[in-house]
Short mmCIF file of N, CA and C and ligand atoms in Angstrom, two decimals:
data_model
loop_
_atom_site.label_atom_id
_atom_site.label_comp_id
_atom_site.label_asym_id
_atom_site.label_seq_id
_atom_site.Cartn_x
_atom_site.Cartn_y
_atom_site.Cartn_z
N MET A 1 71.94 98.76 116.79
CA MET A 1 72.62 99.23 115.57
C MET A 1 73.95 99.90 115.91
N GLY A 2 74.96 99.59 115.12
CA GLY A 2 76.25 100.25 115.33
C GLY A 2 76.34 101.53 114.53
N GLN A 3 77.46 102.17 114.62
CA GLN A 3 77.73 103.35 113.80
C GLN A 3 77.79 102.91 112.34
N PRO A 4 77.58 103.85 111.39
CA PRO A 4 77.79 103.45 110.00
C PRO A 4 79.23 102.96 109.85
N GLY A 5 79.39 101.86 109.13
CA GLY A 5 80.74 101.36 108.92
C GLY A 5 81.35 100.70 110.14
N SER A 6 80.53 100.36 111.13
CA SER A 6 81.10 99.64 112.26
C SER A 6 80.51 98.24 112.28
N LEU A 7 81.09 97.37 113.06
CA LEU A 7 80.52 96.04 113.15
C LEU A 7 80.56 95.56 114.59
N SER A 8 79.68 94.65 114.90
CA SER A 8 79.67 94.04 116.22
C SER A 8 79.31 92.58 116.03
N TRP A 9 80.29 91.73 116.20
CA TRP A 9 80.06 90.30 115.99
C TRP A 9 79.85 89.60 117.32
N GLN A 10 78.87 88.73 117.36
CA GLN A 10 78.62 87.89 118.54
C GLN A 10 79.25 86.53 118.26
N LEU A 11 80.13 86.10 119.14
CA LEU A 11 80.83 84.83 118.95
C LEU A 11 80.42 83.89 120.09
N ALA A 12 79.67 82.84 119.73
CA ALA A 12 79.03 82.01 120.74
C ALA A 12 79.96 81.00 121.39
N ASN A 13 81.03 80.66 120.72
CA ASN A 13 81.94 79.64 121.25
C ASN A 13 83.31 79.75 120.57
N GLU A 14 84.22 78.90 121.04
CA GLU A 14 85.60 78.94 120.52
C GLU A 14 85.63 78.75 118.99
N ARG A 15 84.80 77.86 118.51
CA ARG A 15 84.78 77.58 117.07
C ARG A 15 84.41 78.84 116.28
N GLN A 16 83.48 79.62 116.80
CA GLN A 16 83.08 80.85 116.10
C GLN A 16 84.18 81.91 116.15
N THR A 17 84.92 81.94 117.25
CA THR A 17 86.05 82.89 117.31
C THR A 17 87.09 82.51 116.25
N GLU A 18 87.33 81.20 116.10
CA GLU A 18 88.26 80.75 115.06
C GLU A 18 87.73 81.09 113.68
N ALA A 19 86.43 80.93 113.49
CA ALA A 19 85.83 81.23 112.18
C ALA A 19 85.93 82.73 111.87
N ALA A 20 85.80 83.55 112.90
CA ALA A 20 85.96 85.00 112.70
C ALA A 20 87.39 85.30 112.26
N GLY A 21 88.36 84.61 112.88
CA GLY A 21 89.76 84.77 112.48
C GLY A 21 89.96 84.37 111.02
N ALA A 22 89.29 83.30 110.62
CA ALA A 22 89.41 82.82 109.24
C ALA A 22 88.83 83.84 108.26
N LEU A 23 87.73 84.46 108.64
CA LEU A 23 87.11 85.47 107.77
C LEU A 23 88.04 86.69 107.63
N LEU A 24 88.63 87.09 108.73
CA LEU A 24 89.59 88.21 108.68
C LEU A 24 90.78 87.84 107.77
N ALA A 25 91.27 86.61 107.91
CA ALA A 25 92.38 86.16 107.07
C ALA A 25 92.02 86.28 105.60
N ASP A 26 90.81 85.88 105.29
CA ASP A 26 90.34 85.92 103.90
C ASP A 26 90.36 87.35 103.36
N ARG A 27 90.00 88.31 104.19
CA ARG A 27 89.95 89.72 103.75
C ARG A 27 91.34 90.36 103.72
N LEU A 28 92.24 89.88 104.56
CA LEU A 28 93.55 90.54 104.69
C LEU A 28 94.59 90.01 103.72
N ALA A 29 94.51 88.73 103.38
CA ALA A 29 95.53 88.09 102.57
C ALA A 29 95.27 88.36 101.08
N PRO A 30 96.33 88.36 100.25
CA PRO A 30 97.74 88.18 100.58
C PRO A 30 98.36 89.47 101.11
N PHE A 31 99.46 89.33 101.80
CA PHE A 31 100.07 90.49 102.47
C PHE A 31 101.08 91.15 101.54
N THR A 32 100.63 92.21 100.86
CA THR A 32 101.51 92.89 99.92
C THR A 32 102.15 94.14 100.55
N GLU A 33 101.69 94.47 101.75
CA GLU A 33 102.23 95.63 102.48
C GLU A 33 102.41 95.22 103.94
N PRO A 34 103.16 96.02 104.70
CA PRO A 34 103.23 95.73 106.14
C PRO A 34 101.87 96.04 106.77
N LEU A 35 101.39 95.14 107.62
CA LEU A 35 100.10 95.35 108.27
C LEU A 35 100.26 94.98 109.75
N LEU A 36 100.01 95.96 110.62
CA LEU A 36 100.21 95.77 112.06
C LEU A 36 98.87 95.87 112.77
N LEU A 37 98.43 94.75 113.33
CA LEU A 37 97.11 94.71 113.97
C LEU A 37 97.22 94.40 115.45
N GLY A 38 96.49 95.16 116.26
CA GLY A 38 96.40 94.86 117.68
C GLY A 38 95.27 93.88 117.93
N LEU A 39 95.50 92.97 118.87
CA LEU A 39 94.44 92.05 119.32
C LEU A 39 94.22 92.39 120.78
N THR A 40 93.12 93.06 121.06
CA THR A 40 92.91 93.65 122.37
C THR A 40 91.73 93.01 123.09
N GLY A 41 91.79 93.02 124.40
CA GLY A 41 90.71 92.46 125.21
C GLY A 41 91.30 91.87 126.47
N PRO A 42 90.48 91.69 127.50
CA PRO A 42 91.00 91.20 128.77
C PRO A 42 91.53 89.77 128.69
N LEU A 43 92.21 89.36 129.74
CA LEU A 43 92.72 87.98 129.85
C LEU A 43 91.63 86.98 129.51
N GLY A 44 91.92 86.08 128.59
CA GLY A 44 90.98 85.02 128.26
C GLY A 44 89.86 85.44 127.32
N ALA A 45 89.98 86.59 126.69
CA ALA A 45 88.89 87.08 125.82
C ALA A 45 88.83 86.35 124.48
N GLY A 46 89.90 85.65 124.13
CA GLY A 46 89.88 84.90 122.87
C GLY A 46 90.85 85.41 121.82
N LYS A 47 91.83 86.21 122.22
CA LYS A 47 92.78 86.79 121.28
C LYS A 47 93.60 85.70 120.56
N THR A 48 94.13 84.76 121.34
CA THR A 48 94.93 83.70 120.75
C THR A 48 94.06 82.77 119.90
N THR A 49 92.83 82.54 120.35
CA THR A 49 91.90 81.69 119.58
C THR A 49 91.65 82.30 118.20
N LEU A 50 91.46 83.61 118.17
CA LEU A 50 91.23 84.29 116.90
C LEU A 50 92.48 84.19 116.01
N ALA A 51 93.65 84.41 116.61
CA ALA A 51 94.90 84.31 115.85
C ALA A 51 95.06 82.90 115.27
N ARG A 52 94.67 81.90 116.07
CA ARG A 52 94.78 80.50 115.63
C ARG A 52 93.88 80.24 114.42
N GLY A 53 92.67 80.76 114.47
CA GLY A 53 91.74 80.58 113.34
C GLY A 53 92.27 81.26 112.09
N LEU A 54 92.86 82.43 112.29
CA LEU A 54 93.42 83.18 111.18
C LEU A 54 94.59 82.41 110.55
N LEU A 55 95.48 81.91 111.41
CA LEU A 55 96.66 81.19 110.90
C LEU A 55 96.28 79.89 110.21
N LYS A 56 95.32 79.17 110.79
CA LYS A 56 94.86 77.91 110.15
C LYS A 56 94.32 78.21 108.77
N ALA A 57 93.55 79.31 108.65
CA ALA A 57 92.97 79.66 107.36
C ALA A 57 94.04 80.02 106.33
N LEU A 58 95.22 80.42 106.82
CA LEU A 58 96.33 80.74 105.92
C LEU A 58 97.17 79.50 105.62
N GLY A 59 96.68 78.35 106.06
CA GLY A 59 97.33 77.09 105.72
C GLY A 59 98.36 76.61 106.72
N VAL A 60 98.46 77.28 107.88
CA VAL A 60 99.42 76.83 108.89
C VAL A 60 98.87 75.56 109.53
N SER A 61 99.66 74.50 109.49
CA SER A 61 99.19 73.25 110.08
C SER A 61 100.03 72.95 111.31
N GLY A 62 99.61 72.00 112.08
CA GLY A 62 100.34 71.67 113.31
C GLY A 62 99.86 72.55 114.43
N ARG A 63 100.49 72.42 115.56
CA ARG A 63 100.05 73.12 116.75
C ARG A 63 100.40 74.61 116.65
N ILE A 64 99.42 75.45 116.92
CA ILE A 64 99.67 76.89 116.94
C ILE A 64 99.67 77.31 118.40
N LYS A 65 100.87 77.61 118.88
CA LYS A 65 101.03 77.89 120.31
C LYS A 65 100.75 79.36 120.62
N SER A 66 100.35 79.61 121.85
CA SER A 66 100.28 80.99 122.31
C SER A 66 101.70 81.48 122.56
N PRO A 67 102.06 82.67 122.08
CA PRO A 67 103.42 83.17 122.35
C PRO A 67 103.57 83.78 123.74
N THR A 68 102.82 83.29 124.70
CA THR A 68 102.83 83.86 126.05
C THR A 68 104.24 83.94 126.62
N TYR A 69 105.02 82.87 126.47
CA TYR A 69 106.35 82.86 127.07
C TYR A 69 107.45 83.23 126.09
N THR A 70 107.26 82.87 124.82
CA THR A 70 108.29 83.18 123.82
C THR A 70 108.15 84.63 123.34
N LEU A 71 107.02 85.27 123.64
CA LEU A 71 106.65 86.63 123.19
C LEU A 71 106.37 86.72 121.70
N ILE A 72 107.01 85.87 120.91
CA ILE A 72 106.82 85.97 119.46
C ILE A 72 106.87 84.59 118.81
N GLU A 73 105.99 84.38 117.85
CA GLU A 73 106.03 83.15 117.04
C GLU A 73 105.96 83.58 115.57
N PRO A 74 106.94 83.21 114.77
CA PRO A 74 106.91 83.55 113.35
C PRO A 74 106.32 82.41 112.52
N TYR A 75 105.61 82.76 111.46
CA TYR A 75 105.05 81.76 110.55
C TYR A 75 105.32 82.18 109.11
N GLU A 76 105.57 81.21 108.26
CA GLU A 76 105.57 81.45 106.82
C GLU A 76 104.27 80.90 106.29
N THR A 77 103.49 81.72 105.61
CA THR A 77 102.24 81.22 105.05
C THR A 77 102.26 81.45 103.55
N THR A 78 101.33 80.84 102.86
CA THR A 78 101.27 81.00 101.40
C THR A 78 100.91 82.44 101.02
N SER A 79 100.38 83.21 101.98
CA SER A 79 100.02 84.61 101.72
C SER A 79 101.09 85.59 102.17
N GLY A 80 102.18 85.07 102.74
CA GLY A 80 103.26 85.92 103.23
C GLY A 80 103.53 85.65 104.71
N PRO A 81 104.57 86.32 105.24
CA PRO A 81 104.94 86.07 106.63
C PRO A 81 103.93 86.63 107.64
N VAL A 82 103.75 85.90 108.73
CA VAL A 82 102.93 86.38 109.84
C VAL A 82 103.77 86.27 111.11
N HIS A 83 103.79 87.33 111.91
CA HIS A 83 104.41 87.28 113.23
C HIS A 83 103.32 87.48 114.27
N HIS A 84 103.23 86.56 115.21
CA HIS A 84 102.23 86.62 116.27
C HIS A 84 102.95 86.94 117.58
N LEU A 85 102.63 88.08 118.15
CA LEU A 85 103.27 88.52 119.38
C LEU A 85 102.27 88.55 120.53
N ASP A 86 102.75 88.24 121.73
CA ASP A 86 101.95 88.40 122.94
C ASP A 86 102.84 89.14 123.94
N LEU A 87 102.53 90.39 124.19
CA LEU A 87 103.42 91.23 125.00
C LEU A 87 103.00 91.28 126.47
N TYR A 88 102.08 90.40 126.86
CA TYR A 88 101.59 90.43 128.24
C TYR A 88 102.74 90.38 129.25
N ARG A 89 103.73 89.56 128.94
CA ARG A 89 104.83 89.37 129.89
C ARG A 89 106.03 90.28 129.62
N LEU A 90 105.85 91.22 128.73
CA LEU A 90 106.93 92.18 128.49
C LEU A 90 107.04 93.09 129.71
N ASP A 91 108.21 93.09 130.34
CA ASP A 91 108.35 93.91 131.55
C ASP A 91 108.74 95.34 131.23
N HIS A 92 109.47 95.50 130.15
CA HIS A 92 109.98 96.82 129.80
C HIS A 92 110.03 96.93 128.28
N PRO A 93 109.55 98.05 127.71
CA PRO A 93 109.54 98.16 126.25
C PRO A 93 110.92 97.94 125.63
N GLY A 94 112.00 98.17 126.41
CA GLY A 94 113.36 97.96 125.90
C GLY A 94 113.58 96.51 125.46
N GLU A 95 112.83 95.58 126.07
CA GLU A 95 112.98 94.16 125.71
C GLU A 95 112.57 93.89 124.28
N LEU A 96 111.82 94.82 123.69
CA LEU A 96 111.37 94.63 122.32
C LEU A 96 112.53 94.47 121.35
N GLU A 97 113.65 95.11 121.70
CA GLU A 97 114.85 95.04 120.86
C GLU A 97 115.20 93.61 120.49
N PHE A 98 115.00 92.72 121.47
CA PHE A 98 115.42 91.33 121.26
C PHE A 98 114.47 90.55 120.37
N LEU A 99 113.36 91.16 120.02
CA LEU A 99 112.39 90.45 119.18
C LEU A 99 112.65 90.65 117.69
N GLY A 100 113.60 91.49 117.36
CA GLY A 100 113.97 91.68 115.95
C GLY A 100 112.90 92.37 115.13
N LEU A 101 112.14 93.25 115.78
CA LEU A 101 111.02 93.92 115.08
C LEU A 101 111.46 94.62 113.81
N THR A 102 112.65 95.22 113.85
CA THR A 102 113.09 96.01 112.69
C THR A 102 113.26 95.13 111.46
N ASP A 103 113.45 93.82 111.68
CA ASP A 103 113.61 92.92 110.54
C ASP A 103 112.31 92.68 109.79
N PHE A 104 111.17 92.87 110.44
CA PHE A 104 109.94 92.53 109.72
C PHE A 104 108.86 93.60 109.75
N LEU A 105 108.98 94.60 110.60
CA LEU A 105 107.90 95.56 110.76
C LEU A 105 107.60 96.37 109.50
N ASP A 106 108.62 96.61 108.70
CA ASP A 106 108.40 97.41 107.49
C ASP A 106 108.39 96.56 106.23
N GLU A 107 108.37 95.25 106.41
CA GLU A 107 108.32 94.34 105.26
C GLU A 107 106.87 93.91 105.02
N PRO A 108 106.52 93.56 103.77
CA PRO A 108 105.17 93.03 103.55
C PRO A 108 104.92 91.83 104.46
N GLY A 109 103.80 91.83 105.13
CA GLY A 109 103.48 90.72 106.03
C GLY A 109 102.54 91.21 107.10
N LEU A 110 102.00 90.26 107.83
CA LEU A 110 101.05 90.57 108.90
C LEU A 110 101.74 90.42 110.26
N VAL A 111 101.55 91.41 111.12
CA VAL A 111 102.01 91.32 112.50
C VAL A 111 100.80 91.47 113.40
N LEU A 112 100.55 90.42 114.19
CA LEU A 112 99.41 90.40 115.12
C LEU A 112 99.96 90.54 116.52
N VAL A 113 99.47 91.53 117.28
CA VAL A 113 100.04 91.79 118.60
C VAL A 113 98.98 91.74 119.69
N GLU A 114 99.07 90.72 120.56
CA GLU A 114 98.24 90.71 121.76
C GLU A 114 98.88 91.64 122.79
N TRP A 115 98.07 92.38 123.54
CA TRP A 115 98.53 93.35 124.54
C TRP A 115 99.45 94.41 123.93
N PRO A 116 99.05 95.06 122.84
CA PRO A 116 99.92 96.05 122.19
C PRO A 116 100.23 97.25 123.08
N ALA A 117 99.34 97.54 124.06
CA ALA A 117 99.55 98.72 124.92
C ALA A 117 100.83 98.60 125.74
N LYS A 118 101.36 97.37 125.85
CA LYS A 118 102.63 97.18 126.56
C LYS A 118 103.80 97.80 125.80
N ALA A 119 103.59 98.10 124.53
CA ALA A 119 104.67 98.66 123.70
C ALA A 119 104.14 99.89 122.97
N PRO A 120 104.22 101.06 123.62
CA PRO A 120 103.68 102.28 123.00
C PRO A 120 104.20 102.52 121.58
N VAL A 121 105.42 102.11 121.33
CA VAL A 121 106.00 102.32 120.00
C VAL A 121 105.23 101.54 118.93
N LEU A 122 104.72 100.37 119.31
CA LEU A 122 103.89 99.59 118.38
C LEU A 122 102.47 100.12 118.37
N MET A 123 101.98 100.45 119.56
CA MET A 123 100.59 100.92 119.72
C MET A 123 100.29 102.07 118.76
N LYS A 124 101.24 102.99 118.67
CA LYS A 124 100.95 104.17 117.84
C LYS A 124 101.05 103.87 116.35
N ARG A 125 101.60 102.71 116.02
CA ARG A 125 101.72 102.34 114.60
C ARG A 125 100.65 101.36 114.12
N LEU A 126 99.72 100.97 115.01
CA LEU A 126 98.72 99.96 114.63
C LEU A 126 97.87 100.45 113.46
N ASP A 127 97.64 99.57 112.51
CA ASP A 127 96.71 99.90 111.42
C ASP A 127 95.27 99.87 111.92
N PHE A 128 94.94 98.87 112.73
CA PHE A 128 93.69 98.88 113.47
C PHE A 128 93.73 97.84 114.58
N GLU A 129 92.72 97.87 115.43
CA GLU A 129 92.65 96.91 116.53
C GLU A 129 91.43 96.01 116.38
N ILE A 130 91.62 94.75 116.67
CA ILE A 130 90.52 93.80 116.78
C ILE A 130 90.25 93.68 118.27
N VAL A 131 89.05 94.09 118.67
CA VAL A 131 88.77 94.20 120.10
C VAL A 131 87.77 93.11 120.51
N LEU A 132 88.20 92.24 121.41
CA LEU A 132 87.33 91.16 121.92
C LEU A 132 86.89 91.51 123.33
N ALA A 133 85.65 91.19 123.63
CA ALA A 133 85.12 91.47 124.97
C ALA A 133 84.26 90.30 125.42
N PHE A 134 84.14 90.14 126.73
CA PHE A 134 83.24 89.13 127.29
C PHE A 134 81.81 89.61 127.20
N SER A 135 80.92 88.66 126.91
CA SER A 135 79.50 88.93 126.92
C SER A 135 78.87 87.68 127.53
N GLY A 136 78.79 87.64 128.86
CA GLY A 136 78.44 86.40 129.55
C GLY A 136 79.52 85.37 129.25
N GLU A 137 79.10 84.17 128.83
CA GLU A 137 80.05 83.12 128.46
C GLU A 137 80.61 83.35 127.07
N ARG A 138 79.92 84.20 126.31
CA ARG A 138 80.28 84.41 124.92
C ARG A 138 81.27 85.56 124.78
N ARG A 139 81.57 85.90 123.52
CA ARG A 139 82.47 87.02 123.26
C ARG A 139 81.85 87.91 122.19
N THR A 140 82.25 89.17 122.18
CA THR A 140 81.91 90.04 121.06
C THR A 140 83.20 90.55 120.44
N LEU A 141 83.11 90.89 119.17
CA LEU A 141 84.27 91.41 118.45
C LEU A 141 83.89 92.70 117.75
N ARG A 142 84.76 93.69 117.85
CA ARG A 142 84.60 94.87 117.02
C ARG A 142 85.96 95.28 116.48
N ILE A 143 85.91 96.21 115.53
CA ILE A 143 87.16 96.69 114.94
C ILE A 143 87.28 98.17 115.23
N ASP A 144 88.42 98.57 115.76
CA ASP A 144 88.66 99.96 116.15
C ASP A 144 89.79 100.54 115.33
N GLY A 145 89.61 101.74 114.88
CA GLY A 145 90.68 102.42 114.16
C GLY A 145 90.08 103.38 113.19
N SER A 146 90.81 104.45 112.89
CA SER A 146 90.24 105.47 112.03
C SER A 146 90.98 105.57 110.69
N GLY A 147 92.03 104.79 110.54
CA GLY A 147 92.85 104.91 109.33
C GLY A 147 92.23 104.21 108.12
N LYS A 148 92.99 104.26 107.02
CA LYS A 148 92.53 103.70 105.76
C LYS A 148 92.32 102.18 105.86
N ALA A 149 93.25 101.51 106.53
CA ALA A 149 93.15 100.04 106.64
C ALA A 149 91.88 99.65 107.39
N ALA A 150 91.57 100.42 108.45
CA ALA A 150 90.38 100.11 109.25
C ALA A 150 89.11 100.31 108.42
N SER A 151 89.01 101.43 107.72
CA SER A 151 87.78 101.66 106.96
C SER A 151 87.65 100.68 105.80
N HIS A 152 88.78 100.33 105.20
CA HIS A 152 88.76 99.35 104.12
C HIS A 152 88.25 98.00 104.66
N MET A 153 88.75 97.64 105.82
CA MET A 153 88.37 96.38 106.45
C MET A 153 86.87 96.38 106.78
N LEU A 154 86.42 97.47 107.41
CA LEU A 154 85.01 97.56 107.82
C LEU A 154 84.10 97.50 106.60
N ALA A 155 84.53 98.08 105.51
CA ALA A 155 83.71 98.07 104.30
C ALA A 155 83.59 96.67 103.70
N SER A 156 84.59 95.83 103.98
CA SER A 156 84.59 94.51 103.33
C SER A 156 84.01 93.41 104.23
N LEU A 157 83.63 93.78 105.45
CA LEU A 157 83.14 92.76 106.39
C LEU A 157 81.66 92.95 106.69
N PRO A 158 80.95 91.86 106.95
CA PRO A 158 79.54 91.99 107.33
C PRO A 158 79.39 92.63 108.72
N ALA A 159 78.32 93.38 108.92
CA ALA A 159 78.10 94.05 110.22
C ALA A 159 77.84 93.04 111.33
N SER A 160 77.21 91.92 110.97
CA SER A 160 77.04 90.88 111.98
C SER A 160 77.62 89.59 111.45
N PHE A 161 77.84 88.67 112.37
CA PHE A 161 78.61 87.47 112.03
C PHE A 161 77.75 86.24 112.22
N SER A 162 77.77 85.36 111.21
CA SER A 162 77.16 84.06 111.45
C SER A 162 78.09 83.00 110.89
N ALA A 163 78.47 82.09 111.76
CA ALA A 163 79.44 81.06 111.37
C ALA A 163 78.70 79.76 111.02
N1 ATP B 201 83.42 82.99 121.53
C1 ATP B 201 83.82 82.30 122.59
N2 ATP B 201 82.92 81.90 123.52
C2 ATP B 201 83.33 81.23 124.63
N3 ATP B 201 84.62 80.89 124.88
C3 ATP B 201 85.56 81.26 123.98
C4 ATP B 201 85.20 81.97 122.80
N4 ATP B 201 86.34 82.20 122.11
C5 ATP B 201 87.35 81.65 122.81
N5 ATP B 201 86.91 81.09 123.94
C6 ATP B 201 87.69 80.42 125.02
O1 ATP B 201 88.29 81.40 125.84
C7 ATP B 201 89.45 80.86 126.44
C8 ATP B 201 90.59 81.85 126.35
O2 ATP B 201 90.93 82.02 124.99
P1 ATP B 201 92.33 82.61 124.53
O3 ATP B 201 93.46 81.88 125.13
O4 ATP B 201 92.25 82.71 123.06
O5 ATP B 201 92.27 84.07 125.19
P2 ATP B 201 93.35 85.24 125.16
O6 ATP B 201 92.60 86.49 124.97
O7 ATP B 201 94.42 84.93 124.17
O8 ATP B 201 93.96 85.19 126.62
P3 ATP B 201 95.33 85.82 127.17
O9 ATP B 201 95.03 87.25 127.52
O10 ATP B 201 95.62 85.00 128.38
O11 ATP B 201 96.37 85.68 126.09
C9 ATP B 201 89.74 79.55 125.73
O12 ATP B 201 89.35 78.50 126.59
C10 ATP B 201 88.84 79.58 124.50
O13 ATP B 201 88.41 78.32 124.14
MG1 MG B 202 96.47 84.87 124.32
#
Protein backbone atom coordinates (compact mmCIF):
# COMPACT_ATOMS: atom_id res chain seq x y z
CA MET A 1 0.00 0.00 0.00
CA GLY A 2 1.21 3.49 -0.81
CA GLN A 3 0.65 6.68 1.11
CA PRO A 4 -2.83 8.17 0.87
CA GLY A 5 -3.00 9.99 -2.43
CA SER A 6 0.05 8.26 -3.85
CA LEU A 7 0.27 5.81 -6.69
CA SER A 8 2.59 3.07 -7.81
CA TRP A 9 2.11 1.76 -11.31
CA GLN A 10 3.69 -1.46 -12.56
CA LEU A 11 4.54 -1.24 -16.25
CA ALA A 12 5.25 -4.65 -17.76
CA ASN A 13 6.51 -3.58 -21.16
CA GLU A 14 7.08 -0.67 -23.54
CA ARG A 15 3.44 -0.69 -24.63
CA GLN A 16 2.28 -0.19 -21.03
CA THR A 17 4.70 2.69 -20.53
CA GLU A 18 3.18 4.33 -23.62
CA ALA A 19 -0.31 3.64 -22.29
CA ALA A 20 0.63 5.29 -18.99
CA GLY A 21 1.77 8.34 -20.98
CA ALA A 22 -1.57 8.35 -22.78
CA LEU A 23 -3.48 8.26 -19.49
CA LEU A 24 -1.44 11.18 -18.17
CA ALA A 25 -2.15 13.09 -21.40
CA ASP A 26 -5.84 12.50 -20.90
CA ARG A 27 -5.72 13.99 -17.39
CA LEU A 28 -3.45 16.92 -18.26
CA ALA A 29 -4.97 18.18 -21.52
CA PRO A 30 -6.00 20.74 -22.63
CA PHE A 31 -3.16 22.99 -21.53
CA THR A 32 -4.75 26.20 -20.28
CA GLU A 33 -1.82 27.09 -18.00
CA PRO A 34 1.94 26.59 -18.09
CA LEU A 35 2.75 23.11 -16.80
CA LEU A 36 6.34 22.00 -16.18
CA LEU A 37 6.87 18.30 -15.52
CA GLY A 38 10.07 16.43 -14.77
CA LEU A 39 10.58 12.95 -16.21
CA THR A 40 13.02 11.32 -13.84
CA GLY A 41 14.74 7.95 -13.64
CA PRO A 42 18.00 6.30 -14.60
CA LEU A 43 19.27 5.80 -18.16
CA GLY A 44 16.85 3.62 -20.08
CA ALA A 45 14.06 3.78 -17.48
CA GLY A 46 11.45 4.67 -20.10
CA LYS A 47 11.23 8.46 -19.91
CA THR A 48 11.17 8.98 -23.68
CA THR A 49 8.79 6.03 -24.13
CA LEU A 50 6.34 7.67 -21.74
CA ALA A 51 6.69 11.04 -23.51
CA ARG A 52 6.04 9.27 -26.83
CA GLY A 53 2.83 7.70 -25.52
CA LEU A 54 1.71 11.04 -24.19
CA LEU A 55 2.41 12.85 -27.46
CA LYS A 56 0.71 10.16 -29.58
CA ALA A 57 -2.37 10.47 -27.37
CA LEU A 58 -2.37 14.21 -28.10
CA GLY A 59 -2.59 13.42 -31.81
CA VAL A 60 1.07 13.81 -32.75
CA SER A 61 1.70 11.54 -35.71
CA GLY A 62 4.93 10.55 -37.38
CA ARG A 63 8.18 9.72 -35.70
CA ILE A 64 8.62 11.08 -32.18
CA LYS A 65 12.34 11.39 -31.67
CA SER A 66 14.26 11.48 -28.43
CA PRO A 67 15.67 15.00 -27.97
CA THR A 68 18.95 13.47 -26.79
CA TYR A 69 21.06 15.48 -29.24
CA THR A 70 18.78 18.40 -30.11
CA LEU A 71 17.98 18.89 -26.36
CA ILE A 72 14.52 20.10 -27.32
CA GLU A 73 11.69 19.06 -29.62
CA PRO A 74 8.64 21.31 -29.97
CA TYR A 75 5.17 20.02 -30.90
CA GLU A 76 1.87 21.67 -31.71
CA THR A 77 -1.00 19.52 -30.50
CA THR A 78 -4.75 19.99 -30.53
CA SER A 79 -4.51 20.52 -26.74
CA GLY A 80 -1.80 23.18 -26.97
CA PRO A 81 1.97 23.35 -27.36
CA VAL A 82 4.25 20.69 -25.90
CA HIS A 83 8.02 21.05 -25.53
CA HIS A 84 9.98 17.86 -24.85
CA LEU A 85 13.45 18.43 -23.42
CA ASP A 86 16.25 16.00 -22.63
CA LEU A 87 18.99 17.73 -20.66
CA TYR A 88 21.25 14.69 -20.25
CA ARG A 89 23.83 16.21 -22.57
CA LEU A 90 23.60 19.71 -21.18
CA ASP A 91 27.13 20.52 -20.08
CA HIS A 92 26.41 23.83 -18.41
CA PRO A 93 23.11 25.41 -17.30
CA GLY A 94 24.14 28.52 -19.29
CA GLU A 95 23.42 26.54 -22.47
CA LEU A 96 19.75 26.71 -21.58
CA GLU A 97 19.69 30.24 -22.95
CA PHE A 98 19.88 28.85 -26.46
CA LEU A 99 16.76 26.76 -25.98
CA GLY A 100 14.47 29.80 -25.89
CA LEU A 101 12.84 28.77 -22.61
CA THR A 102 11.60 32.28 -21.92
CA ASP A 103 9.46 32.07 -25.05
CA PHE A 104 7.33 29.22 -23.75
CA LEU A 105 7.89 28.59 -20.05
CA ASP A 106 5.24 31.05 -18.91
CA GLU A 107 2.81 30.39 -21.75
CA PRO A 108 -0.05 27.88 -21.57
CA GLY A 109 1.39 24.54 -22.63
CA LEU A 110 3.15 21.45 -21.40
CA VAL A 111 6.91 21.24 -20.91
CA LEU A 112 8.31 17.75 -20.30
CA VAL A 113 11.90 17.61 -19.09
CA GLU A 114 14.07 14.50 -18.96
CA TRP A 115 17.03 14.93 -16.55
CA PRO A 116 15.65 18.16 -15.00
CA ALA A 117 18.33 18.07 -12.26
CA LYS A 118 20.80 19.25 -14.93
CA ALA A 119 19.04 22.63 -14.79
CA PRO A 120 18.43 23.75 -11.20
CA VAL A 121 16.50 26.76 -12.48
CA LEU A 122 13.94 24.40 -14.04
CA MET A 123 14.13 21.85 -11.22
CA LYS A 124 12.87 24.32 -8.67
CA ARG A 125 9.94 25.30 -10.89
CA LEU A 126 8.64 21.77 -11.59
CA ASP A 127 4.93 21.30 -10.96
CA PHE A 128 5.63 17.64 -10.29
CA GLU A 129 7.87 14.76 -11.30
CA ILE A 130 7.00 11.52 -13.03
CA VAL A 131 9.49 9.06 -11.60
CA LEU A 132 10.33 5.84 -13.47
CA ALA A 133 12.39 3.06 -11.93
CA PHE A 134 13.60 -0.38 -12.93
CA SER A 135 11.89 -3.36 -11.39
CA GLY A 136 13.66 -6.35 -12.92
CA GLU A 137 12.88 -6.16 -16.65
CA ARG A 138 9.82 -4.07 -15.89
CA ARG A 139 9.37 -0.50 -14.75
CA THR A 140 7.45 1.26 -11.99
CA LEU A 141 6.03 4.76 -12.10
CA ARG A 142 5.20 7.14 -9.31
CA ILE A 143 4.40 10.82 -9.06
CA ASP A 144 6.41 13.08 -6.78
CA GLY A 145 5.57 16.58 -5.72
CA SER A 146 3.76 18.42 -2.99
CA GLY A 147 2.14 21.26 -4.91
CA LYS A 148 -1.41 21.76 -6.11
CA ALA A 149 -0.77 20.25 -9.55
CA ALA A 150 0.65 17.08 -8.00
CA SER A 151 -2.24 16.54 -5.60
CA HIS A 152 -4.76 17.32 -8.32
CA MET A 153 -3.07 14.77 -10.57
CA LEU A 154 -2.89 12.10 -7.86
CA ALA A 155 -6.56 12.58 -7.07
CA SER A 156 -7.52 12.01 -10.70
CA LEU A 157 -5.40 8.91 -11.33
CA PRO A 158 -5.92 5.30 -10.25
CA ALA A 159 -3.54 4.02 -7.54
CA SER A 160 -2.63 1.06 -9.70
CA PHE A 161 -2.38 0.74 -13.44
CA SER A 162 -3.81 -1.78 -15.81
CA ALA A 163 -3.39 -1.30 -19.53
N1 LIG B 1 7.66 -0.94 -18.88
C1 LIG B 1 8.72 -1.32 -19.59
N2 LIG B 1 9.21 -2.58 -19.45
C2 LIG B 1 10.32 -2.96 -20.15
N3 LIG B 1 10.98 -2.17 -21.03
C3 LIG B 1 10.52 -0.91 -21.21
C4 LIG B 1 9.38 -0.44 -20.51
N4 LIG B 1 9.17 0.84 -20.89
C5 LIG B 1 10.13 1.15 -21.79
N5 LIG B 1 10.96 0.12 -21.98
C6 LIG B 1 12.16 0.04 -22.85
O1 LIG B 1 13.24 0.68 -22.21
C7 LIG B 1 14.16 1.14 -23.18
C8 LIG B 1 14.60 2.56 -22.84
O2 LIG B 1 13.48 3.40 -22.95
P1 LIG B 1 13.63 4.98 -23.13
O3 LIG B 1 14.50 5.33 -24.25
O4 LIG B 1 12.24 5.50 -23.12
O5 LIG B 1 14.37 5.36 -21.76
P2 LIG B 1 14.85 6.78 -21.24
O6 LIG B 1 14.55 6.82 -19.80
O7 LIG B 1 14.29 7.87 -22.08
O8 LIG B 1 16.42 6.71 -21.44
P3 LIG B 1 17.50 7.90 -21.49
O9 LIG B 1 17.87 8.19 -20.06
O10 LIG B 1 18.63 7.32 -22.25
O11 LIG B 1 16.86 9.08 -22.18
C9 LIG B 1 13.47 1.04 -24.53
O12 LIG B 1 14.01 -0.07 -25.20
C10 LIG B 1 12.01 0.78 -24.17
O13 LIG B 1 11.38 -0.02 -25.12
MG1 LIG C 1 15.17 9.44 -23.08
